[in-house]
Amino acid sequence: MKRVRAGLTILLLTAFSFPLCSQAFAAMTPALALTLQQQERPGDRGGGPREENDSDGPREYSEVITEDAITSAGMFDVHEVGDDLFFEIPPSELENEMLLIQRTMESTLQDPGSFFTGGPRLIVQWERQGDRVILRGKDYDMIADSTAAIWSVVSGFRRGPVLATFDVEAYGADSSAVIDVSDVFLTNIPELNPIDGLNRGRSWVEDSWSFEDAVNVQVTQSGSGSGAAPGGRGGGPGGGRGGGQAQTRSQTARVFFSMARLPKEPMMPRWHDERVGFNSSRSYDFTRPDNRLEQIRFIHRFKLEKQNPNAEISDPIDPIVYWIDPATPDWLKPWIVKGVNEWQPAFEDAGFSNAIVGRVAPTPEEDPSFSMYDARHSAIYWRPSTVANATGGQIVDPRSGQILKGEVNMYHNIMELQKNWYFIQVGALDERAQSLPMPDSLMGRLVEYVVTHEIGHSIGFPHNMKASAMYPADSVRSASFLERMGGSHTATLMDYSRFNYVAQPEDNIPLEYLIPQVGPYDHFGVRWGYSPIPEADTPDDELEILNGWAREQDRYPWLRFTTADAAGSDPEALTEAVGDADAVKSTTYGMRNLERVMSMMLEVTEKPGESYDELENLYGQAVSQWGRYMGHVTAIVGGAQTQEKYGTGPRFEPVEKARQREAVQYLDEAAFHVPEMFLNSDILRRIEPEGVVERFRTQQNRVLTSLLSQARLERLIEFEALETRNDYAYTLADLMSDLSAGIWNELQDQTVQVNTYRRNVQRAFLEVVDDRLHPNEEDLNSNFNPAAAPWTSDIRAVLRAELEDIDLLAEQALARTSQDMTRIHLRDVRSEIQRILGGNGN
């Protein structure tokens, strides 16, 4: 790239690239096309509407690109002339497909839900018609072989909508077309500018750069927007304490646009396989040989080619480089570099050495032309946000699935989230976590772990929640087992398995093994997706070899991926779980560690001169962790163990009856009785005057709602109907009998007394049963399935029979209680049952 003040014409071949997702183009209509040269631009700093040139046609080059122009030479010339920005597009760049992305660099309004999660990405091309240049979008929802008869029609749909038109202001050397593109970046084109009511008079082009294969433009945009003020509490992916309703306010943002030429020859795609987790692109192929219209999918991956194709392991021609935001705290930069480089051994399994590296990006002072927002640069952004989260994703070439730019967003408050999880889950196992704030050496490692996970997303991997169940529960307590499996308690870093709460103090697990690491599934996934198959000339040619690799899952369960179509039925595909091959056993171990954490919580958090905010936070985190543990056990009931297969046998097998009964019995004790560790008055009287009773009622109601969900009850009915072995299925009647025995067991005592927490559980039970028998209007109008309504199946009969039995128990128990609140409660229970059985849902 070269920037000069231009008084002469310089011929430059420049490539534009607008990132496009098919969903964005699907929403476009021809009505959105704009003739930018014909728009008035009120408030121009030049003063008033722009003088039109339609009648005169193109002018002399020197009249448009004056001696005062600042020119950047590259793929095509970019000229800044006063307040205007001109592109000089040579004929060689017309009809080339290009990627355009837009990223907000900074904003006066903080909106973590959208501001930091990426901007527009379009695929476009420049076309010329006489003295006019057209910017057209491209659509890849439909594809076809260019030699097929149907291509003539499909290619028309592929052309996409006209986004904008430009009069040619002048012609340069070799008929390069000079057009004024200022309004592309400074007016309200919805696909490009997220600021509402963008005001042209308060917006301007700041800078522009042209390179051999890209053009970048940086602008200031002003208008209106919604969001929290900087430093306020925002909502968003990581949650947090709500900041109230967003208000419409004036907004100014610095926005970066980057256009890059797509490869002339697309990378050969690799077909998607449900057995191996990869993000993928989808298209309808009208020329596949099957007797139906087939939606094809090809995986997202970076293009890696060996420098030495004959070597078993070779450096790639172009490595994957992740540029680390210079705004990252200096002490964390080495940890983030390490988080990227953790993937290198996995790529070595695919035949590539030094395939992926992390590097700290140069500052503007070090390299004014470098930007992490450039469409050609993969980046790890450090975001000044209150959101306690991180994200990872990729921008791809829709023709091939090639990842063009990987992106990771690290929100500054991710350290709060890591601190909470680590203390609550394994604080009893690591002395470093028993003093707050945690030392930099521990927090750096926790941030590294998050970076490695998000890099996994940005190189193509979705979550694989099944991996954490692929090791036996007792094995994740074994240091020797963990060492053999690469030091991680889960087979993949792409599971939300967090930290090894199953390990016990007496297991003496090395501290580094408490934190997930790149595991055997990750090595397998990289090898499956990135290994070259030299003998294949087409994606179909690869299928036999790829199928053979995928079948390794039959022998090694830790290579398995979440099963498609499981619809939440698989108790081995859980979020936030460790050792869920046996969730009852693993939860038992987790609860022991949670009790240890609760015993030290007050000592760790109470400090003279400081508020009790941290104590309140960690107490709430502990209660939430208890709720998660109970959810893991709940998933066993009505569950099916699954494995994704392609034509080699059943994918779903109901969980054994004994395991389901064990799960319900565990819940009766651990979920429907409030653990004593949470009723510590020394803690509760420091953090709140009231709220503990409702806190646990809420958690218990969630467990009951999940346990008695319509989908779960329907699965129990179906599993019973399909079971040919006598007394092998765990039935709906079994569930209600076991559940009632645990929730209503006090009613059979010689002297009946029901305490506050148990009264809440029993009321919650009646509330959930009422919801199942009498779905409200919202249920009926949303996801409710009339074909599976309770009145069309065994659900109504079983629930009504259970209520009648409970009513009889309550009637008998009234004669055996002398406690006023218990008597009042039982009378209320009987009234509620009669109301529910009477069909009055109000």
Short mmCIF file of N, CA and C in Angstrom, two decimals, residues 128-279:
data_model
loop_
_atom_site.label_atom_id
_atom_site.label_comp_id
_atom_site.label_asym_id
_atom_site.label_seq_id
_atom_site.Cartn_x
_atom_site.Cartn_y
_atom_site.Cartn_z
N ARG A 128 -20.47 -2.72 -14.28
CA ARG A 128 -20.55 -1.43 -14.97
C ARG A 128 -21.55 -1.51 -16.11
N GLN A 129 -22.40 -0.50 -16.20
CA GLN A 129 -23.37 -0.36 -17.28
C GLN A 129 -23.23 1.05 -17.84
N GLY A 130 -22.56 1.17 -18.98
CA GLY A 130 -22.34 2.48 -19.57
C GLY A 130 -21.55 3.35 -18.60
N ASP A 131 -22.09 4.54 -18.32
CA ASP A 131 -21.43 5.46 -17.40
C ASP A 131 -21.98 5.31 -15.98
N ARG A 132 -22.31 4.10 -15.63
CA ARG A 132 -22.83 3.84 -14.30
C ARG A 132 -22.17 2.58 -13.74
N VAL A 133 -21.86 2.60 -12.43
CA VAL A 133 -21.31 1.43 -11.75
C VAL A 133 -22.36 0.94 -10.73
N ILE A 134 -22.53 -0.35 -10.70
CA ILE A 134 -23.55 -0.97 -9.82
C ILE A 134 -22.85 -1.80 -8.75
N LEU A 135 -23.32 -1.67 -7.53
CA LEU A 135 -22.89 -2.54 -6.43
C LEU A 135 -24.00 -3.55 -6.20
N ARG A 136 -23.70 -4.82 -6.47
CA ARG A 136 -24.72 -5.85 -6.39
C ARG A 136 -24.36 -6.89 -5.34
N GLY A 137 -25.37 -7.33 -4.59
CA GLY A 137 -25.17 -8.42 -3.64
C GLY A 137 -25.21 -9.76 -4.34
N LYS A 138 -24.65 -10.77 -3.71
CA LYS A 138 -24.66 -12.13 -4.26
C LYS A 138 -25.33 -13.07 -3.26
N ASP A 139 -26.01 -14.07 -3.79
CA ASP A 139 -26.78 -15.00 -2.96
C ASP A 139 -26.31 -16.42 -3.23
N TYR A 140 -26.08 -17.18 -2.17
CA TYR A 140 -25.59 -18.55 -2.33
C TYR A 140 -26.53 -19.58 -1.72
N ASP A 141 -27.81 -19.24 -1.60
CA ASP A 141 -28.77 -20.21 -1.11
C ASP A 141 -28.99 -21.34 -2.12
N MET A 142 -28.78 -21.06 -3.39
CA MET A 142 -28.97 -22.06 -4.43
C MET A 142 -27.70 -22.18 -5.27
N ILE A 143 -27.31 -23.41 -5.57
CA ILE A 143 -26.15 -23.64 -6.43
C ILE A 143 -26.49 -24.72 -7.44
N ALA A 144 -25.68 -24.81 -8.48
CA ALA A 144 -25.86 -25.82 -9.52
C ALA A 144 -24.56 -25.93 -10.32
N ASP A 145 -24.39 -27.05 -10.97
CA ASP A 145 -23.25 -27.24 -11.87
C ASP A 145 -23.41 -26.28 -13.05
N SER A 146 -22.36 -25.54 -13.36
CA SER A 146 -22.46 -24.54 -14.42
C SER A 146 -22.66 -25.16 -15.80
N THR A 147 -22.45 -26.47 -15.92
CA THR A 147 -22.67 -27.13 -17.21
C THR A 147 -24.09 -27.66 -17.35
N ALA A 148 -24.89 -27.61 -16.27
CA ALA A 148 -26.25 -28.14 -16.31
C ALA A 148 -27.21 -27.13 -16.91
N ALA A 149 -28.30 -27.64 -17.49
CA ALA A 149 -29.28 -26.76 -18.13
C ALA A 149 -29.89 -25.78 -17.13
N ILE A 150 -30.09 -26.23 -15.89
CA ILE A 150 -30.77 -25.39 -14.90
C ILE A 150 -29.88 -24.24 -14.43
N TRP A 151 -28.59 -24.28 -14.76
CA TRP A 151 -27.68 -23.23 -14.33
C TRP A 151 -28.12 -21.86 -14.84
N SER A 152 -28.71 -21.81 -16.03
CA SER A 152 -29.11 -20.52 -16.59
C SER A 152 -30.13 -19.83 -15.70
N VAL A 153 -30.95 -20.61 -14.99
CA VAL A 153 -31.94 -20.03 -14.09
C VAL A 153 -31.33 -19.77 -12.72
N VAL A 154 -30.60 -20.76 -12.21
CA VAL A 154 -29.99 -20.62 -10.88
C VAL A 154 -29.03 -19.44 -10.85
N SER A 155 -28.26 -19.26 -11.92
CA SER A 155 -27.29 -18.17 -11.94
C SER A 155 -27.99 -16.82 -11.84
N GLY A 156 -29.21 -16.73 -12.35
CA GLY A 156 -29.96 -15.49 -12.23
C GLY A 156 -30.32 -15.19 -10.78
N PHE A 157 -30.73 -16.23 -10.05
CA PHE A 157 -31.04 -16.03 -8.64
C PHE A 157 -29.77 -15.71 -7.85
N ARG A 158 -28.66 -16.25 -8.29
CA ARG A 158 -27.40 -16.03 -7.59
C ARG A 158 -26.94 -14.58 -7.70
N ARG A 159 -27.41 -13.87 -8.71
CA ARG A 159 -26.93 -12.50 -8.92
C ARG A 159 -27.27 -11.60 -7.75
N GLY A 160 -28.41 -11.81 -7.13
CA GLY A 160 -28.77 -11.02 -5.97
C GLY A 160 -29.23 -9.62 -6.30
N PRO A 161 -29.58 -8.84 -5.27
CA PRO A 161 -30.18 -7.52 -5.47
C PRO A 161 -29.15 -6.45 -5.76
N VAL A 162 -29.61 -5.39 -6.38
CA VAL A 162 -28.79 -4.19 -6.55
C VAL A 162 -28.84 -3.41 -5.24
N LEU A 163 -27.68 -3.14 -4.68
CA LEU A 163 -27.60 -2.42 -3.42
C LEU A 163 -27.44 -0.93 -3.62
N ALA A 164 -26.74 -0.54 -4.66
CA ALA A 164 -26.50 0.88 -4.90
C ALA A 164 -26.02 1.08 -6.33
N THR A 165 -26.25 2.28 -6.86
CA THR A 165 -25.71 2.64 -8.18
C THR A 165 -24.95 3.95 -8.06
N PHE A 166 -23.97 4.12 -8.93
CA PHE A 166 -23.10 5.31 -8.89
C PHE A 166 -22.89 5.81 -10.31
N ASP A 167 -23.02 7.11 -10.50
CA ASP A 167 -22.60 7.71 -11.77
C ASP A 167 -21.08 7.74 -11.82
N VAL A 168 -20.53 7.45 -13.00
CA VAL A 168 -19.09 7.57 -13.18
C VAL A 168 -18.74 9.05 -13.25
N GLU A 169 -17.89 9.50 -12.31
CA GLU A 169 -17.51 10.91 -12.27
C GLU A 169 -16.43 11.24 -13.30
N ALA A 170 -15.54 10.24 -13.53
CA ALA A 170 -14.45 10.44 -14.49
C ALA A 170 -13.88 9.07 -14.82
N TYR A 171 -13.05 9.02 -15.86
CA TYR A 171 -12.35 7.79 -16.22
C TYR A 171 -10.86 8.02 -16.07
N GLY A 172 -10.19 7.04 -15.48
CA GLY A 172 -8.75 7.10 -15.37
C GLY A 172 -8.10 6.26 -16.45
N ALA A 173 -6.84 5.93 -16.24
CA ALA A 173 -6.10 5.13 -17.22
C ALA A 173 -6.78 3.78 -17.41
N ASP A 174 -6.71 3.26 -18.64
CA ASP A 174 -7.28 1.96 -18.97
C ASP A 174 -8.76 1.87 -18.59
N SER A 175 -9.47 3.00 -18.72
CA SER A 175 -10.92 3.05 -18.52
C SER A 175 -11.34 2.71 -17.09
N SER A 176 -10.49 2.93 -16.11
CA SER A 176 -10.90 2.72 -14.72
C SER A 176 -11.95 3.76 -14.36
N ALA A 177 -13.03 3.31 -13.68
CA ALA A 177 -14.17 4.16 -13.38
C ALA A 177 -13.99 4.81 -12.02
N VAL A 178 -14.08 6.13 -11.98
CA VAL A 178 -13.97 6.88 -10.73
C VAL A 178 -15.37 7.19 -10.24
N ILE A 179 -15.71 6.73 -9.04
CA ILE A 179 -17.05 6.94 -8.47
C ILE A 179 -16.92 7.49 -7.06
N ASP A 180 -17.90 8.31 -6.66
CA ASP A 180 -17.94 8.87 -5.31
C ASP A 180 -18.71 7.89 -4.42
N VAL A 181 -18.02 7.28 -3.47
CA VAL A 181 -18.64 6.24 -2.62
C VAL A 181 -18.90 6.75 -1.21
N SER A 182 -18.79 8.03 -0.96
CA SER A 182 -18.93 8.58 0.39
C SER A 182 -20.23 8.11 1.05
N ASP A 183 -21.31 8.15 0.29
CA ASP A 183 -22.60 7.85 0.88
C ASP A 183 -22.79 6.38 1.22
N VAL A 184 -21.96 5.52 0.68
CA VAL A 184 -22.03 4.11 1.09
C VAL A 184 -21.78 4.00 2.59
N PHE A 185 -20.91 4.83 3.10
CA PHE A 185 -20.47 4.73 4.49
C PHE A 185 -21.14 5.75 5.41
N LEU A 186 -21.84 6.71 4.83
CA LEU A 186 -22.32 7.83 5.64
C LEU A 186 -23.81 8.07 5.53
N THR A 187 -24.56 7.16 4.94
CA THR A 187 -26.01 7.30 4.88
C THR A 187 -26.66 6.02 5.37
N ASN A 188 -27.97 6.08 5.54
CA ASN A 188 -28.69 4.97 6.17
C ASN A 188 -29.00 3.85 5.19
N ILE A 189 -27.99 3.04 4.89
CA ILE A 189 -28.21 1.78 4.20
C ILE A 189 -28.29 0.72 5.28
N PRO A 190 -29.47 0.15 5.53
CA PRO A 190 -29.64 -0.73 6.70
C PRO A 190 -28.64 -1.88 6.76
N GLU A 191 -28.26 -2.41 5.60
CA GLU A 191 -27.37 -3.55 5.58
C GLU A 191 -25.94 -3.19 6.00
N LEU A 192 -25.62 -1.89 6.00
CA LEU A 192 -24.25 -1.47 6.28
C LEU A 192 -24.11 -0.61 7.52
N ASN A 193 -25.14 0.10 7.90
CA ASN A 193 -25.01 1.09 8.97
C ASN A 193 -26.02 0.82 10.08
N PRO A 194 -25.57 0.30 11.22
CA PRO A 194 -26.51 -0.05 12.29
C PRO A 194 -27.04 1.14 13.06
N ILE A 195 -26.46 2.29 12.93
CA ILE A 195 -26.93 3.46 13.67
C ILE A 195 -28.22 3.96 13.03
N ASP A 196 -29.25 4.15 13.85
CA ASP A 196 -30.52 4.65 13.34
C ASP A 196 -30.41 6.16 13.08
N GLY A 197 -31.14 6.60 12.09
CA GLY A 197 -31.22 8.03 11.82
C GLY A 197 -29.86 8.65 11.60
N LEU A 198 -29.00 7.99 10.84
CA LEU A 198 -27.64 8.48 10.65
C LEU A 198 -27.67 9.87 10.05
N ASN A 199 -26.97 10.79 10.69
CA ASN A 199 -26.97 12.19 10.28
C ASN A 199 -25.73 12.49 9.46
N ARG A 200 -25.94 12.79 8.19
CA ARG A 200 -24.81 13.01 7.27
C ARG A 200 -23.97 14.21 7.67
N GLY A 201 -24.62 15.23 8.24
CA GLY A 201 -23.88 16.43 8.60
C GLY A 201 -22.96 16.23 9.78
N ARG A 202 -23.22 15.20 10.61
CA ARG A 202 -22.37 14.91 11.77
C ARG A 202 -21.56 13.64 11.57
N SER A 203 -21.36 13.25 10.30
CA SER A 203 -20.62 12.03 9.98
C SER A 203 -19.60 12.35 8.90
N TRP A 204 -18.47 11.66 8.93
CA TRP A 204 -17.43 11.95 7.96
C TRP A 204 -16.47 10.78 7.81
N VAL A 205 -15.75 10.78 6.67
CA VAL A 205 -14.70 9.80 6.43
C VAL A 205 -13.45 10.25 7.17
N GLU A 206 -12.88 9.36 7.98
CA GLU A 206 -11.66 9.68 8.73
C GLU A 206 -10.40 9.31 7.95
N ASP A 207 -10.41 8.10 7.38
CA ASP A 207 -9.19 7.63 6.72
C ASP A 207 -9.54 6.48 5.79
N SER A 208 -8.62 6.17 4.89
CA SER A 208 -8.83 5.06 3.96
C SER A 208 -7.47 4.51 3.56
N TRP A 209 -7.47 3.21 3.25
CA TRP A 209 -6.24 2.53 2.86
C TRP A 209 -6.57 1.54 1.74
N SER A 210 -5.68 1.42 0.79
CA SER A 210 -5.84 0.41 -0.25
C SER A 210 -4.61 -0.50 -0.23
N PHE A 211 -4.87 -1.80 -0.37
CA PHE A 211 -3.81 -2.80 -0.38
C PHE A 211 -3.90 -3.62 -1.66
N GLU A 212 -3.03 -4.56 -1.80
CA GLU A 212 -3.01 -5.39 -3.01
C GLU A 212 -4.32 -6.14 -3.20
N ASP A 213 -4.96 -6.54 -2.09
CA ASP A 213 -6.16 -7.36 -2.21
C ASP A 213 -7.29 -6.88 -1.31
N ALA A 214 -7.23 -5.66 -0.82
CA ALA A 214 -8.27 -5.16 0.07
C ALA A 214 -8.27 -3.64 0.11
N VAL A 215 -9.41 -3.10 0.54
CA VAL A 215 -9.57 -1.67 0.77
C VAL A 215 -10.26 -1.49 2.11
N ASN A 216 -9.74 -0.59 2.94
CA ASN A 216 -10.32 -0.31 4.25
C ASN A 216 -10.70 1.16 4.35
N VAL A 217 -11.82 1.41 5.01
CA VAL A 217 -12.30 2.78 5.20
C VAL A 217 -12.74 2.93 6.66
N GLN A 218 -12.30 3.99 7.29
CA GLN A 218 -12.69 4.28 8.67
C GLN A 218 -13.46 5.59 8.69
N VAL A 219 -14.64 5.57 9.35
CA VAL A 219 -15.50 6.73 9.35
C VAL A 219 -16.00 7.02 10.75
N THR A 220 -16.50 8.23 10.94
CA THR A 220 -17.27 8.58 12.14
C THR A 220 -18.72 8.73 11.72
N GLN A 221 -19.60 8.03 12.41
CA GLN A 221 -21.03 8.09 12.13
C GLN A 221 -21.74 8.63 13.36
N SER A 222 -22.71 9.49 13.14
CA SER A 222 -23.52 10.03 14.23
C SER A 222 -24.99 9.87 13.88
N GLY A 223 -25.77 9.55 14.90
CA GLY A 223 -27.20 9.38 14.71
C GLY A 223 -27.84 9.11 16.05
N SER A 224 -28.73 8.12 16.09
CA SER A 224 -29.38 7.75 17.34
C SER A 224 -29.25 6.26 17.53
N GLY A 225 -29.37 5.84 18.78
CA GLY A 225 -29.26 4.42 19.09
C GLY A 225 -29.79 4.14 20.46
N SER A 226 -29.88 2.85 20.82
CA SER A 226 -30.36 2.44 22.13
C SER A 226 -29.27 1.69 22.84
N GLY A 227 -29.13 1.91 24.12
CA GLY A 227 -28.13 1.17 24.88
C GLY A 227 -27.82 1.85 26.19
N ALA A 228 -27.01 1.17 26.99
CA ALA A 228 -26.59 1.73 28.27
C ALA A 228 -25.45 2.70 28.04
N ALA A 229 -25.37 3.70 28.87
CA ALA A 229 -24.26 4.64 28.79
C ALA A 229 -22.97 3.93 29.14
N PRO A 230 -21.83 4.39 28.62
CA PRO A 230 -20.56 3.74 28.92
C PRO A 230 -20.37 3.60 30.42
N GLY A 231 -19.94 2.40 30.82
CA GLY A 231 -19.72 2.12 32.23
C GLY A 231 -20.96 1.61 32.92
N GLY A 232 -22.13 1.68 32.25
CA GLY A 232 -23.35 1.18 32.85
C GLY A 232 -23.41 -0.32 32.77
N ARG A 233 -24.40 -0.87 33.43
CA ARG A 233 -24.56 -2.32 33.40
C ARG A 233 -25.38 -2.69 32.17
N GLY A 234 -24.78 -3.37 31.25
CA GLY A 234 -25.49 -3.77 30.05
C GLY A 234 -26.01 -5.17 30.18
N GLY A 235 -26.97 -5.52 29.33
CA GLY A 235 -27.41 -6.90 29.26
C GLY A 235 -26.50 -7.64 28.31
N GLY A 236 -26.94 -8.77 27.77
CA GLY A 236 -26.14 -9.44 26.77
C GLY A 236 -25.87 -10.88 27.10
N PRO A 237 -25.01 -11.51 26.32
CA PRO A 237 -24.80 -12.94 26.41
C PRO A 237 -24.39 -13.43 27.78
N GLY A 238 -23.63 -12.61 28.50
CA GLY A 238 -23.15 -13.07 29.79
C GLY A 238 -24.08 -12.77 30.93
N GLY A 239 -25.20 -12.13 30.64
CA GLY A 239 -26.12 -11.80 31.71
C GLY A 239 -25.60 -10.67 32.56
N GLY A 240 -25.86 -10.73 33.82
CA GLY A 240 -25.44 -9.68 34.73
C GLY A 240 -26.66 -9.00 35.31
N ARG A 241 -26.45 -8.12 36.21
CA ARG A 241 -27.56 -7.43 36.85
C ARG A 241 -28.11 -6.39 35.90
N GLY A 242 -29.38 -6.47 35.65
CA GLY A 242 -29.99 -5.68 34.60
C GLY A 242 -29.78 -4.19 34.77
N GLY A 243 -29.71 -3.48 33.66
CA GLY A 243 -29.48 -2.06 33.70
C GLY A 243 -30.71 -1.25 33.36
N GLY A 244 -31.91 -1.87 33.40
CA GLY A 244 -33.11 -1.12 33.09
C GLY A 244 -33.35 -1.04 31.59
N GLN A 245 -34.44 -0.39 31.22
CA GLN A 245 -34.81 -0.30 29.81
C GLN A 245 -33.92 0.69 29.08
N ALA A 246 -33.42 0.28 27.91
CA ALA A 246 -32.55 1.16 27.13
C ALA A 246 -33.35 2.33 26.58
N GLN A 247 -32.71 3.48 26.49
CA GLN A 247 -33.34 4.67 25.97
C GLN A 247 -32.69 5.08 24.66
N THR A 248 -33.49 5.71 23.77
CA THR A 248 -32.95 6.24 22.53
C THR A 248 -32.19 7.52 22.83
N ARG A 249 -30.92 7.54 22.39
CA ARG A 249 -30.07 8.68 22.68
C ARG A 249 -29.23 8.97 21.45
N SER A 250 -28.63 10.16 21.45
CA SER A 250 -27.67 10.48 20.39
C SER A 250 -26.49 9.52 20.50
N GLN A 251 -25.98 9.13 19.35
CA GLN A 251 -24.88 8.17 19.33
C GLN A 251 -23.86 8.59 18.28
N THR A 252 -22.60 8.48 18.64
CA THR A 252 -21.52 8.65 17.69
C THR A 252 -20.61 7.44 17.79
N ALA A 253 -20.22 6.89 16.66
CA ALA A 253 -19.38 5.70 16.65
C ALA A 253 -18.31 5.83 15.58
N ARG A 254 -17.16 5.23 15.88
CA ARG A 254 -16.13 5.07 14.86
C ARG A 254 -16.32 3.68 14.26
N VAL A 255 -16.45 3.66 12.95
CA VAL A 255 -16.83 2.43 12.26
C VAL A 255 -15.78 2.12 11.20
N PHE A 256 -15.46 0.83 11.10
CA PHE A 256 -14.43 0.38 10.16
C PHE A 256 -15.07 -0.53 9.12
N PHE A 257 -14.86 -0.21 7.86
CA PHE A 257 -15.33 -1.04 6.75
C PHE A 257 -14.11 -1.67 6.07
N SER A 258 -14.20 -2.94 5.76
CA SER A 258 -13.09 -3.62 5.09
C SER A 258 -13.63 -4.46 3.95
N MET A 259 -13.02 -4.27 2.79
CA MET A 259 -13.42 -5.00 1.58
C MET A 259 -12.23 -5.79 1.07
N ALA A 260 -12.43 -7.07 0.82
CA ALA A 260 -11.33 -7.93 0.38
C ALA A 260 -11.79 -8.83 -0.74
N ARG A 261 -10.93 -9.02 -1.70
CA ARG A 261 -11.23 -9.87 -2.85
C ARG A 261 -11.30 -11.33 -2.42
N LEU A 262 -12.33 -12.02 -2.82
CA LEU A 262 -12.41 -13.45 -2.57
C LEU A 262 -11.43 -14.19 -3.48
N PRO A 263 -10.98 -15.37 -3.07
CA PRO A 263 -10.06 -16.12 -3.93
C PRO A 263 -10.65 -16.35 -5.32
N LYS A 264 -9.82 -16.20 -6.35
CA LYS A 264 -10.31 -16.44 -7.71
C LYS A 264 -10.84 -17.86 -7.84
N GLU A 265 -10.10 -18.82 -7.27
CA GLU A 265 -10.53 -20.21 -7.29
C GLU A 265 -10.91 -20.61 -5.87
N PRO A 266 -12.19 -20.89 -5.62
CA PRO A 266 -12.58 -21.26 -4.26
C PRO A 266 -11.86 -22.54 -3.80
N MET A 267 -11.60 -22.61 -2.51
CA MET A 267 -11.06 -23.82 -1.92
C MET A 267 -12.04 -24.98 -2.13
N MET A 268 -11.53 -26.20 -2.32
CA MET A 268 -12.43 -27.33 -2.46
C MET A 268 -13.16 -27.57 -1.14
N PRO A 269 -14.50 -27.60 -1.15
CA PRO A 269 -15.24 -27.81 0.10
C PRO A 269 -15.01 -29.22 0.64
N ARG A 270 -15.31 -29.39 1.91
CA ARG A 270 -15.37 -30.72 2.54
C ARG A 270 -16.77 -30.88 3.10
N TRP A 271 -17.43 -31.98 2.70
CA TRP A 271 -18.81 -32.19 3.10
C TRP A 271 -18.94 -32.30 4.62
N HIS A 272 -20.02 -31.75 5.12
CA HIS A 272 -20.34 -31.83 6.54
C HIS A 272 -20.77 -33.25 6.91
N ASP A 273 -20.50 -33.65 8.14
CA ASP A 273 -20.86 -34.97 8.65
C ASP A 273 -21.41 -34.77 10.06
N GLU A 274 -22.65 -35.22 10.32
CA GLU A 274 -23.27 -35.02 11.64
C GLU A 274 -22.48 -35.69 12.75
N ARG A 275 -21.67 -36.68 12.40
CA ARG A 275 -20.93 -37.39 13.45
C ARG A 275 -19.75 -36.60 13.98
N VAL A 276 -19.34 -35.57 13.25
CA VAL A 276 -18.18 -34.77 13.63
C VAL A 276 -18.61 -33.31 13.67
N GLY A 277 -18.35 -32.65 14.77
CA GLY A 277 -18.87 -31.31 14.96
C GLY A 277 -18.10 -30.24 14.21
N PHE A 278 -18.74 -29.64 13.20
CA PHE A 278 -18.19 -28.48 12.51
C PHE A 278 -19.32 -27.52 12.19
N ASN A 279 -19.05 -26.23 12.30
CA ASN A 279 -19.97 -25.27 11.73
C ASN A 279 -19.98 -25.47 10.22
#
